[in-house]
């Protein structure tokens, strides 16, 4: 009978440890899910901002090219720098 009385105590301790581990893991997963949601939101913002930048840049490049100014090359290099940075982030 004494051996049987010892089993629940050991099993309860094991259960409590497993429960604690599960709660900790769920907390980590919940945090990561929030981080993933935040990542997706920031990624969407980045795509939106680059899309607008790219559209304006294309209009500006056409105008600078029509005027045949030396400014076109400088502007083109700056635009390519932003495009490269965007692609690296993606």
C-alpha angles and dihedrals in degrees: 000000000000091000090052091050090054094055098067091051092052092044092048090052090049091047092050091050092049090046091051091049091049093048090050092049092048090051090052092047091048091051091047091049089054089048090049091051090049090048091053091049093050091044090054090049091051092050092048094048093046091047091055092043091049093050093050091043091054091051091048093047091054091051093046091047092050090053088047092220128165085235089075094072093049091047092047092054091050091049091050090050090056091045091052092048091050092049092048090053092048 
